[in-house]
PDB file of C-alpha atoms in Angstrom:
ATOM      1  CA  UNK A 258       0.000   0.000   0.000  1.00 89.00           C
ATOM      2  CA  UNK A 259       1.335   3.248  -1.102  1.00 89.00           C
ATOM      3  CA  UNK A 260       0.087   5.315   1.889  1.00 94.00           C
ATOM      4  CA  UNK A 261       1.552   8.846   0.072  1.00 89.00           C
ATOM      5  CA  UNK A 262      -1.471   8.139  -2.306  1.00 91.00           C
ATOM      6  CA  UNK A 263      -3.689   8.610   0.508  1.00 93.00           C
ATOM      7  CA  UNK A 264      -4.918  12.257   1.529  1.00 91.00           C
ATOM      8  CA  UNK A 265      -3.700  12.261   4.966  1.00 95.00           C
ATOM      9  CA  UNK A 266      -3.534  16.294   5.286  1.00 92.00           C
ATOM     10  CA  UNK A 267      -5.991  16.586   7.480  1.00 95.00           C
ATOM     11  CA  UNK A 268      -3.662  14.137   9.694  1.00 97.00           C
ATOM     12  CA  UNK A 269      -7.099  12.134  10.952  1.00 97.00           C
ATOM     13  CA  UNK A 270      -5.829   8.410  11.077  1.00 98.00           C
ATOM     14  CA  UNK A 271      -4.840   5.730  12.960  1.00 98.00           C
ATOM     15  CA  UNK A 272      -3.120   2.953  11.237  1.00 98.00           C
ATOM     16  CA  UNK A 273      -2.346   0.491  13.958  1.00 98.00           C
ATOM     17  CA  UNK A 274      -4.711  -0.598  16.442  1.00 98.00           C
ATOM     18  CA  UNK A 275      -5.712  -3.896  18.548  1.00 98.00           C
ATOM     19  CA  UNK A 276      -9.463  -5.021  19.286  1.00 97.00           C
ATOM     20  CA  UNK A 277     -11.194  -8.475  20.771  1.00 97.00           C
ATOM     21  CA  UNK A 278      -9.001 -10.488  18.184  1.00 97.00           C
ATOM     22  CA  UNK A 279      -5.798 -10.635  19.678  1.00 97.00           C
ATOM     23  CA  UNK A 280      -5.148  -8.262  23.326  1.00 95.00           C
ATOM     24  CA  UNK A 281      -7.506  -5.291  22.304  1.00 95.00           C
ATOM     25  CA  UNK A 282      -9.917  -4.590  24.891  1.00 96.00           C
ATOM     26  CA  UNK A 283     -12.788  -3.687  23.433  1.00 97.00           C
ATOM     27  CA  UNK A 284     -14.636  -5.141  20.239  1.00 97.00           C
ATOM     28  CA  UNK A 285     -13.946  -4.084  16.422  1.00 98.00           C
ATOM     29  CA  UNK A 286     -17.513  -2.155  15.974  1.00 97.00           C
ATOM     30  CA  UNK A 287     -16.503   0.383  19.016  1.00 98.00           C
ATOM     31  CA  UNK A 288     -13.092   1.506  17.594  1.00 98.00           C
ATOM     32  CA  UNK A 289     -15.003   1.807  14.507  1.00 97.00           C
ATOM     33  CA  UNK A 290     -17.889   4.197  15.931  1.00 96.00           C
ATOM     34  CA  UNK A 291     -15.048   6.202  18.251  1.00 97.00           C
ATOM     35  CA  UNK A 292     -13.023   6.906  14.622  1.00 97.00           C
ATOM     36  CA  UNK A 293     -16.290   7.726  13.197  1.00 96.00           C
ATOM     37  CA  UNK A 294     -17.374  10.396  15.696  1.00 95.00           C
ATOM     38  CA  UNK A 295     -13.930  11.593  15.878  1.00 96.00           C
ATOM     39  CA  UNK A 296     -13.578  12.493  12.070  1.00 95.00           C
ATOM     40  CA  UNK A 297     -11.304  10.029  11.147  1.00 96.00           C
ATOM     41  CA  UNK A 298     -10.843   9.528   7.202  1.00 96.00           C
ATOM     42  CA  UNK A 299      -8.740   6.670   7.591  1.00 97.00           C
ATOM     43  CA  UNK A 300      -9.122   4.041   9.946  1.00 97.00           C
ATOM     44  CA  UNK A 301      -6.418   0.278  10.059  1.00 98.00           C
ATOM     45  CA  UNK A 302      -7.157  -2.471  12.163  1.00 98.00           C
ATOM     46  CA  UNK A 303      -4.194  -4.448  12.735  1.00 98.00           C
ATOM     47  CA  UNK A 304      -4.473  -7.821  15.030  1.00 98.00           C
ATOM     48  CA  UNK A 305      -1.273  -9.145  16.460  1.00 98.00           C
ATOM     49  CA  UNK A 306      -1.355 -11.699  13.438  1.00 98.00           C
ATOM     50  CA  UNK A 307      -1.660 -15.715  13.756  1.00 98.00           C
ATOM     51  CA  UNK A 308       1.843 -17.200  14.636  1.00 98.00           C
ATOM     52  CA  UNK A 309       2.674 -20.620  14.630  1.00 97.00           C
ATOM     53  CA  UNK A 310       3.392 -20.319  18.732  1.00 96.00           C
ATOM     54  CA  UNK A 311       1.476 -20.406  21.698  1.00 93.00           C
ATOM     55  CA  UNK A 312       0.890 -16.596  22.476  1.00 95.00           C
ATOM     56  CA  UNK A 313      -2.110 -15.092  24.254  1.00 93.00           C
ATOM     57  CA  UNK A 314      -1.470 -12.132  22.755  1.00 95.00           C
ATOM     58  CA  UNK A 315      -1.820 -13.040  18.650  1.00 97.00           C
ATOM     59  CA  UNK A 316      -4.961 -13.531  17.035  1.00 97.00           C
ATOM     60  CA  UNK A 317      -5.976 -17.108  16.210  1.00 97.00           C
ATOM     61  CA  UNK A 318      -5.833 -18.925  13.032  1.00 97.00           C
ATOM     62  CA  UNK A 319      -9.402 -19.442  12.861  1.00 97.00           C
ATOM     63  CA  UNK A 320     -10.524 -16.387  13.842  1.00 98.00           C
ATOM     64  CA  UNK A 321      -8.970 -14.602  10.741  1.00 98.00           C
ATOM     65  CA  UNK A 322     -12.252 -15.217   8.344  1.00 98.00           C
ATOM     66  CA  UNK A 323     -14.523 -13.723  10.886  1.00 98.00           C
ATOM     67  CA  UNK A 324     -12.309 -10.570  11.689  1.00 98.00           C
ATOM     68  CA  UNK A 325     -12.164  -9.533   7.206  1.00 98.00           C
ATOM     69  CA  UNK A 326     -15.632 -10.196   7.461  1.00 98.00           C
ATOM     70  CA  UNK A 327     -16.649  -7.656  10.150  1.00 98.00           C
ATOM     71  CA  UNK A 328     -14.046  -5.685   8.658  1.00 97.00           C
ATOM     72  CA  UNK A 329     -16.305  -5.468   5.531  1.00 96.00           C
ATOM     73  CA  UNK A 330     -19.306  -5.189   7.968  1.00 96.00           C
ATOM     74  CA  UNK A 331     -17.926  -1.974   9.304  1.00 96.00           C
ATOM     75  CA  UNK A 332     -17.204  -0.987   6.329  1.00 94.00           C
ATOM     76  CA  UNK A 333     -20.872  -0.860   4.994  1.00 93.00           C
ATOM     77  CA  UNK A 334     -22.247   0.107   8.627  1.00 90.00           C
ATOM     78  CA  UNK A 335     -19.693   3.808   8.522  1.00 82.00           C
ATOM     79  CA  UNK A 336     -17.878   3.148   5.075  1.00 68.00           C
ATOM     80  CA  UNK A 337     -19.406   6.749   3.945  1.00 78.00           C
ATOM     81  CA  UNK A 338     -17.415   9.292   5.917  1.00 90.00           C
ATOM     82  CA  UNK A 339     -14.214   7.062   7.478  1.00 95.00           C
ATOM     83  CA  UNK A 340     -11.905   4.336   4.924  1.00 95.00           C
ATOM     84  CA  UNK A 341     -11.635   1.155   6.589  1.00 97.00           C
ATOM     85  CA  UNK A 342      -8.600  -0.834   6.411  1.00 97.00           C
ATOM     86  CA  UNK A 343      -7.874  -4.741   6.909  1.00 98.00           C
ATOM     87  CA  UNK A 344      -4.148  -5.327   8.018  1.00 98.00           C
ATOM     88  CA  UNK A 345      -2.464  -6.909  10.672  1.00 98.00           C
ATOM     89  CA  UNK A 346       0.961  -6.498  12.921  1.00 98.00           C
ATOM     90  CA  UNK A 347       2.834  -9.321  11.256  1.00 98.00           C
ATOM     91  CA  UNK A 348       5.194 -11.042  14.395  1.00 98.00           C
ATOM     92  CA  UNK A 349       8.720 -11.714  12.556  1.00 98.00           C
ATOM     93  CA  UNK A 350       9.692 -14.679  14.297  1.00 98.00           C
ATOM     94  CA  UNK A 351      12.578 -15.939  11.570  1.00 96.00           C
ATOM     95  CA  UNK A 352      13.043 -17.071   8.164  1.00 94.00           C
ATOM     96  CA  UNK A 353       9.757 -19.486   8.983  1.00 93.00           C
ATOM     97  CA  UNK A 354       7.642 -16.598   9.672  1.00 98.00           C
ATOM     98  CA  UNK A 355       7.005 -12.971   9.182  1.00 98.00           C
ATOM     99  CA  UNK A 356       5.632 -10.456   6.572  1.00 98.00           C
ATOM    100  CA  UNK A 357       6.722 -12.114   3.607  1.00 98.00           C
ATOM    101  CA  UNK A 358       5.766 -15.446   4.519  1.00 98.00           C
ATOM    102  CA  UNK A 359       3.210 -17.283   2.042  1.00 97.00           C
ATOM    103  CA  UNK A 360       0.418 -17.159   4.198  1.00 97.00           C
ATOM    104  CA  UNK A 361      -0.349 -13.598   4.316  1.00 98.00           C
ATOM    105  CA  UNK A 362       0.059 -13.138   0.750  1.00 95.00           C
ATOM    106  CA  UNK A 363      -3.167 -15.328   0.715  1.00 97.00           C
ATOM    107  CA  UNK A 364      -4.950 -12.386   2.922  1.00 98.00           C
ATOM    108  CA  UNK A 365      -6.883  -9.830   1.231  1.00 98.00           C
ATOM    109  CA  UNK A 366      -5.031  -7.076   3.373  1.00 98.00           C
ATOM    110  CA  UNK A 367      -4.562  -3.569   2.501  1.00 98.00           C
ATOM    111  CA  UNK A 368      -1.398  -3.297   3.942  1.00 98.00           C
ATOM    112  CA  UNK A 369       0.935  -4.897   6.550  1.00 98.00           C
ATOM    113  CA  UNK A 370       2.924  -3.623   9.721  1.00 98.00           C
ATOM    114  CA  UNK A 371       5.702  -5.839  10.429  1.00 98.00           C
ATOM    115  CA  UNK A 372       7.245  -5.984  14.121  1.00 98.00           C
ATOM    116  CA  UNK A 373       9.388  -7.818  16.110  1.00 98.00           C
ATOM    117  CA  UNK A 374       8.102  -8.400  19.464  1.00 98.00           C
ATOM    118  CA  UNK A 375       9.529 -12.408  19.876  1.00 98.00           C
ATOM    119  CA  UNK A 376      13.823 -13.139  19.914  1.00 98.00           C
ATOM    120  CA  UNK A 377      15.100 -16.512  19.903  1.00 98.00           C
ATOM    121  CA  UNK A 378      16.555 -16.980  23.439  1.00 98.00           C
ATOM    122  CA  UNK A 379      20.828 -18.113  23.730  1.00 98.00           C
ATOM    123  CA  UNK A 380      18.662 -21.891  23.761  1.00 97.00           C
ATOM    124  CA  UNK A 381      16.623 -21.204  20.329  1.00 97.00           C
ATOM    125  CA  UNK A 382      13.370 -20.454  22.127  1.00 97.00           C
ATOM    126  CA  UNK A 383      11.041 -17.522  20.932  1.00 98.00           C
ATOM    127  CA  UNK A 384      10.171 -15.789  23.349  1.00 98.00           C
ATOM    128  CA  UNK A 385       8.447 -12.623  23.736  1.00 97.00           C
ATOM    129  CA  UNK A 386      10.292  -9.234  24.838  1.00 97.00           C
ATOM    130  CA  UNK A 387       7.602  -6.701  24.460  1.00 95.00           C
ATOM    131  CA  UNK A 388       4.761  -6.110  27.359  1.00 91.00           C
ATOM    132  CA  UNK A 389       5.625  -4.909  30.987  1.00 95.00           C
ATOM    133  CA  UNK A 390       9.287  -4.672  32.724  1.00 97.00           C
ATOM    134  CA  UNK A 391       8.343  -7.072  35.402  1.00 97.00           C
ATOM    135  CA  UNK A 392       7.765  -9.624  32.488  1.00 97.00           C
ATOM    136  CA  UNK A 393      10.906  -8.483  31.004  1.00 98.00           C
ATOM    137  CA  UNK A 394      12.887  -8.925  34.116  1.00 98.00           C
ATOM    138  CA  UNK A 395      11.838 -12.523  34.886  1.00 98.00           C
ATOM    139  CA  UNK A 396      12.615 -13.905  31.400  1.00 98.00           C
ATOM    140  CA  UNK A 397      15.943 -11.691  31.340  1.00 98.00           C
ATOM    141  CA  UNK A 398      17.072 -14.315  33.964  1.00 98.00           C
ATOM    142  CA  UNK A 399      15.032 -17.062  32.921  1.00 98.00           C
ATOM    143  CA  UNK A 400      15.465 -17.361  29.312  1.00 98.00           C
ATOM    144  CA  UNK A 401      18.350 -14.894  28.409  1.00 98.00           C
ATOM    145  CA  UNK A 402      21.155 -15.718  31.314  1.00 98.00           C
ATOM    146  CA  UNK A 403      20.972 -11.692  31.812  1.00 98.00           C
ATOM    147  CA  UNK A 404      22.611 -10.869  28.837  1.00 98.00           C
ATOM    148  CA  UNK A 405      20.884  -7.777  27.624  1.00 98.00           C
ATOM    149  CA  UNK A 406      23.842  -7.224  24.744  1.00 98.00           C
ATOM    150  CA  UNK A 407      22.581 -10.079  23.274  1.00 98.00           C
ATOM    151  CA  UNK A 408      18.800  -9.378  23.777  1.00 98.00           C
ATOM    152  CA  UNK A 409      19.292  -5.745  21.994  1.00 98.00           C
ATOM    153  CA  UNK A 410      21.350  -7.094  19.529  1.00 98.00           C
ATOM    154  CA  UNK A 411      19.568  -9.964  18.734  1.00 98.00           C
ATOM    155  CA  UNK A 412      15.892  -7.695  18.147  1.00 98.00           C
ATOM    156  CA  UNK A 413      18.159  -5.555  15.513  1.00 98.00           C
ATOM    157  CA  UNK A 414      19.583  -9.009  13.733  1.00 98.00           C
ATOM    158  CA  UNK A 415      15.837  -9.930  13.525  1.00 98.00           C
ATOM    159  CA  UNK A 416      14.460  -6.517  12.426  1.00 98.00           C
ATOM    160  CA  UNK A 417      17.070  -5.993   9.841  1.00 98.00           C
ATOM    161  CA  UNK A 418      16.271  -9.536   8.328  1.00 98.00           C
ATOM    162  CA  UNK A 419      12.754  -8.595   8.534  1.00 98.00           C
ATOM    163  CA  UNK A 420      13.180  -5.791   6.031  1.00 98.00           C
ATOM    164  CA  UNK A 421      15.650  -7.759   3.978  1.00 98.00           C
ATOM    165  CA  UNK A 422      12.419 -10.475   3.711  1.00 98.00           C
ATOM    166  CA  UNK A 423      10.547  -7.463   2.413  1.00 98.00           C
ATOM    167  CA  UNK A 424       6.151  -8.419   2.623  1.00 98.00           C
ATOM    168  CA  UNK A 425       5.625  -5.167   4.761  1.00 98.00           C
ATOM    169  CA  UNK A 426       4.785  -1.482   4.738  1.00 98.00           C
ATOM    170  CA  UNK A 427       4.974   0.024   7.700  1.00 98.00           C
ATOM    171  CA  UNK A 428       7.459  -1.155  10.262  1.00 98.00           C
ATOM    172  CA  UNK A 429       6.333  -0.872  13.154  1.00 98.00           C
ATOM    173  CA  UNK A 430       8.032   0.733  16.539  1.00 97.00           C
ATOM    174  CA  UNK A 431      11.338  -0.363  15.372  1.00 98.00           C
ATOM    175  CA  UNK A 432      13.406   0.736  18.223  1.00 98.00           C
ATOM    176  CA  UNK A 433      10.888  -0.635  21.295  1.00 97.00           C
ATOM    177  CA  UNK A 434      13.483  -2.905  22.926  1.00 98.00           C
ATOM    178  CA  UNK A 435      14.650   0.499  24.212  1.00 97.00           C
ATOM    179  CA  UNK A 436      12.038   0.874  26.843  1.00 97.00           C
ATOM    180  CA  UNK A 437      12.830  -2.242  28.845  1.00 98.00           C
ATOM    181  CA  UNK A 438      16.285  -2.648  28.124  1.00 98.00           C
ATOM    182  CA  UNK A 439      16.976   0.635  29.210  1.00 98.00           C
ATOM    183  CA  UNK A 440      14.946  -0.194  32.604  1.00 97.00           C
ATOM    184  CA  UNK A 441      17.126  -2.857  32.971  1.00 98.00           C
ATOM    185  CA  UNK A 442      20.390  -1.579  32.372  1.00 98.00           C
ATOM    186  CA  UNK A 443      19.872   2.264  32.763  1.00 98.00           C
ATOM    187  CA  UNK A 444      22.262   4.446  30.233  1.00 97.00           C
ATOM    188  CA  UNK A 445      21.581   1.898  27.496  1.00 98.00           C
ATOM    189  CA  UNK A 446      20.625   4.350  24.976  1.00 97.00           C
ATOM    190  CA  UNK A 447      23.531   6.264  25.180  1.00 97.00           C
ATOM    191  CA  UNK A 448      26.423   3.470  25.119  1.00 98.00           C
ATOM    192  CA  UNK A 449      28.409   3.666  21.749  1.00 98.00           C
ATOM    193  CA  UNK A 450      27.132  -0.211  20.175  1.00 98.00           C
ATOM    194  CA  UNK A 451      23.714   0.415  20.863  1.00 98.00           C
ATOM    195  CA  UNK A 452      23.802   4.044  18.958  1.00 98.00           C
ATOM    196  CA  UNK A 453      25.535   2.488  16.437  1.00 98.00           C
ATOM    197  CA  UNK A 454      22.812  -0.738  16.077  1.00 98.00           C
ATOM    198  CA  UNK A 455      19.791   1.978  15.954  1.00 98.00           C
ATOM    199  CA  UNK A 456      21.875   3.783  13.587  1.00 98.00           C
ATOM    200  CA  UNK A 457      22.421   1.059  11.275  1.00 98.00           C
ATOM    201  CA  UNK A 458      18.800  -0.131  11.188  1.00 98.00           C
ATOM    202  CA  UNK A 459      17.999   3.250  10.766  1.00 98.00           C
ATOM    203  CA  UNK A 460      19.783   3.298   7.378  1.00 98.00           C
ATOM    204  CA  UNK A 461      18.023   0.171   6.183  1.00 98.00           C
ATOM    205  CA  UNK A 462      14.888   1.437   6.680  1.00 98.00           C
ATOM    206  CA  UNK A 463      15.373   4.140   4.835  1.00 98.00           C
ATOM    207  CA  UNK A 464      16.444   2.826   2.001  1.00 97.00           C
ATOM    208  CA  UNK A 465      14.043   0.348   1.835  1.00 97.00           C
ATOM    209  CA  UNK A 466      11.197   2.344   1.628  1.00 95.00           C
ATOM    210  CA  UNK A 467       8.923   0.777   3.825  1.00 98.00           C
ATOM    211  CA  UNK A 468       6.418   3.940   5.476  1.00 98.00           C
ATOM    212  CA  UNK A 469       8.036   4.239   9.421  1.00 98.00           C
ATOM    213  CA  UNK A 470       5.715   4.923  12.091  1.00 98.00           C
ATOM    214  CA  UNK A 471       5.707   7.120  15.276  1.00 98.00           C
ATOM    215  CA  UNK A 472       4.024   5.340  17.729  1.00 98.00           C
ATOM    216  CA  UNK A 473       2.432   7.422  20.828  1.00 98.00           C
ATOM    217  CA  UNK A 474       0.841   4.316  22.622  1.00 97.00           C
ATOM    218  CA  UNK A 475       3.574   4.725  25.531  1.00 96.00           C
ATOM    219  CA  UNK A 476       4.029   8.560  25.811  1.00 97.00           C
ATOM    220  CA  UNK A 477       1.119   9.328  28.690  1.00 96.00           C
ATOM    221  CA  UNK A 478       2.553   6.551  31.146  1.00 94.00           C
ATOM    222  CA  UNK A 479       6.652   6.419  30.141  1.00 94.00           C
ATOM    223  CA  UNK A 480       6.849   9.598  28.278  1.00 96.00           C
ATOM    224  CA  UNK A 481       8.029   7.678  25.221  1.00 97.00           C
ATOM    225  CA  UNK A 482       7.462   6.881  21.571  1.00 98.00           C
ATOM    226  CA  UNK A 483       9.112   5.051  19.119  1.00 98.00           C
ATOM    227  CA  UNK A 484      11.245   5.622  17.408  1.00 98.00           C
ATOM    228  CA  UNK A 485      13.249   7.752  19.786  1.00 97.00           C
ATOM    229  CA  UNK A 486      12.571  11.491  19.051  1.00 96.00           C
ATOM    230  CA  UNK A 487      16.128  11.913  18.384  1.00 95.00           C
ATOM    231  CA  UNK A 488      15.762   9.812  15.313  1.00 96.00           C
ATOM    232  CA  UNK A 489      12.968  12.057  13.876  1.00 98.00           C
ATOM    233  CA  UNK A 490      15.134  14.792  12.400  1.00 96.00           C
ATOM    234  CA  UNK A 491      16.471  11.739  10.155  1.00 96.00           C
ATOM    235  CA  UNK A 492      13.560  10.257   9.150  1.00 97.00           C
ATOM    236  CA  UNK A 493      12.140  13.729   7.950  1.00 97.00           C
ATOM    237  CA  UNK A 494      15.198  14.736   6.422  1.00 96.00           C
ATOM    238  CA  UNK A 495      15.098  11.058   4.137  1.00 97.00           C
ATOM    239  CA  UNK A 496      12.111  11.729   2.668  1.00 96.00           C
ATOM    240  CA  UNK A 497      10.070   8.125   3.761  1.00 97.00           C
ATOM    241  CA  UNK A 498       6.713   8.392   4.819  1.00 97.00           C
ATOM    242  CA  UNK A 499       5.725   8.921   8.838  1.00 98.00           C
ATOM    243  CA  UNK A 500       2.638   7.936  10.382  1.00 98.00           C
ATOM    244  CA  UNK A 501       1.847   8.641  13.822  1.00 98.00           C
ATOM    245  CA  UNK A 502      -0.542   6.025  14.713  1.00 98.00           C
ATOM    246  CA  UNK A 503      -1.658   5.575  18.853  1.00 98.00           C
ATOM    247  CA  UNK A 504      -1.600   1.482  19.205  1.00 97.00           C
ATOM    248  CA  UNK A 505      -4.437   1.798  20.508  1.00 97.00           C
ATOM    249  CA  UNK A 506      -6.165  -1.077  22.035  1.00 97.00           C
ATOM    250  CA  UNK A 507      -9.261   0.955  23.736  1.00 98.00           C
ATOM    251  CA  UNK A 508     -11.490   2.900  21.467  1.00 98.00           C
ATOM    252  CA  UNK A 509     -11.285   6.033  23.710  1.00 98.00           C
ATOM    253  CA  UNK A 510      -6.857   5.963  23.091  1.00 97.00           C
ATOM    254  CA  UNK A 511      -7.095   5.853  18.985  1.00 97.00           C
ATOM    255  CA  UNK A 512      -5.890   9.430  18.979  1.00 98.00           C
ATOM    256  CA  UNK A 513      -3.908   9.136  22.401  1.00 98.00           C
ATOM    257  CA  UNK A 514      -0.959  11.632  21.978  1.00 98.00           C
ATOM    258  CA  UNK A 515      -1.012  11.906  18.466  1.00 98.00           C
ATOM    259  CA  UNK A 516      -1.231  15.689  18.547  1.00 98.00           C
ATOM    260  CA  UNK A 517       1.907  15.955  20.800  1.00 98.00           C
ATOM    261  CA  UNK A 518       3.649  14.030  18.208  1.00 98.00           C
ATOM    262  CA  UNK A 519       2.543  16.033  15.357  1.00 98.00           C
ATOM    263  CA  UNK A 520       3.348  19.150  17.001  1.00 97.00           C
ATOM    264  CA  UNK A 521       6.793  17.900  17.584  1.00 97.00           C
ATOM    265  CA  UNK A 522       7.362  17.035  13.820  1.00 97.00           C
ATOM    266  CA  UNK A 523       6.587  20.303  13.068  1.00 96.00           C
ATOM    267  CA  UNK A 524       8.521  21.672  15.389  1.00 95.00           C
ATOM    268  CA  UNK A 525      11.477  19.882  14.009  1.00 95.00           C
ATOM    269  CA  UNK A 526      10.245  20.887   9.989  1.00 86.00           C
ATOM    270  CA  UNK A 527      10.317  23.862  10.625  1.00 80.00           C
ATOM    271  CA  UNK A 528      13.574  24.786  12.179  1.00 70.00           C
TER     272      UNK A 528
END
């Protein structure tokens, strides 16, 4: 999907959001009236997609034919003043599985955010980094012997093979191993080799094209969004395409922040 086709002026959209398919909290049709009342034009749901793991988080195999169909539904129910989208947030988890794999060519998607929110631990086991610190913490010394060099580095060797797999179009909050690695070894962000891996994957997004998105969902609690803000004045200086989507998974958050972020894009255009 080439989202610089889109009329997005008006900067009403949301192109990454979670409902009762996979850890939303609230069901498809309310995110759908809250857009609609809000003025949205342009409106993506995007499950945590089917992965071939247990995960209580991901949307199941068989549910996929039901969510394109109320997907459609909505579409005919407030089709007339907000555009619809069917996507989902693609979980990289490896050559086996991720944006490009067969399966989601078969979709009828409009587009697809690909993420990396699962690392193979030192042992080969996926296991999930995203979600809360305390989380974080316990599989640090469970599943990762405490090595957060190889936790950070390992998310970058999986995001940059992500984008060299191509199959997606926005990649989505492609630096969030920052918030609980730096929780867990504070002054993270600043250390020489972890500049220099956000750096790099910086570059490769870039020139592959793919749109990048700002993504607010963390900004009200942590007083962060991802990317880092210091990476915006690159981003707009390259030329790809930003979103600034909330990842929201309650209908009253699909704008959560999103005119903080805007402001401070301008902000940074402008200078």
């Amino acid at each position: 999907m080439d989202f610089k086709q889109l009329d997005l002026k008006n900067r009403r959209y949301n192109f990454h959001s979670h409902t009762q398919f996979c850890d939303g909290h609230a069901p498809m049709e309310a995110f759908a009236a809250a857009a609609s009342a809000a003025g949205f034009s342009h409106y993506g749901f995007s499950p945590h997609s089917p992965v071939p793991i247990e995960s209580p988080c991901n949307m199941s195999h068989d549910d996929v034919g039901a969510y394109l169909s109320e997907v459609d539904r909505l579409k005919g129910l407030y089709g007339s003043g907000t555009q619809f989208y069917a996507s989902m947030e693609i979980d990289f988890l490896g050559p086996q599985w991720g944006p490009s794999s067969a399966y989601f060519d078969s979709l009828p998607l409009d587009y697809r955010i690909g993420s990396v929110h699962f690392i193979p631990s030192q042992d080969g086991e996926l296991v999930d980094i995203d979600g809360r610190f305390e989380s974080f913490r316990r599989k640090m010394s469970r599943n990762f012997r405490n090595d957060i060099r190889y936790v950070v580095n390992t998310f970058f060797d999986q995001s940059l093979e992500m984008l060299s797999r191509g199959g997606l179009d926005i990649i989505g909050h492609y630096d969030k191993v920052s918030h609980n690695a730096s929780h867990f070894h504070p002054g993270l962000e600043q250390e020489g080799w972890y500049v220099d891996r956000l750096n790099g994957l910086t570059d490769e997004i870039i020139k592959s094209g793919v749109a990048v998105e700002i993504n607010t969902k963390q900004w009200t609690d942590h007083h962060r969004m991802f990317p880092a803000i210091g990476m915006w004045r690159r981003l707009i200086d390259s030329g790809v395409t930003i979103l600034v989507n909330s990842d929201a998974h309650y209908p009253e958050l699909i704008d959560a922040s999103r005119k903080l972020a805007f402001l401070m894009l301008d902000s940074l255009e402008n200078r």
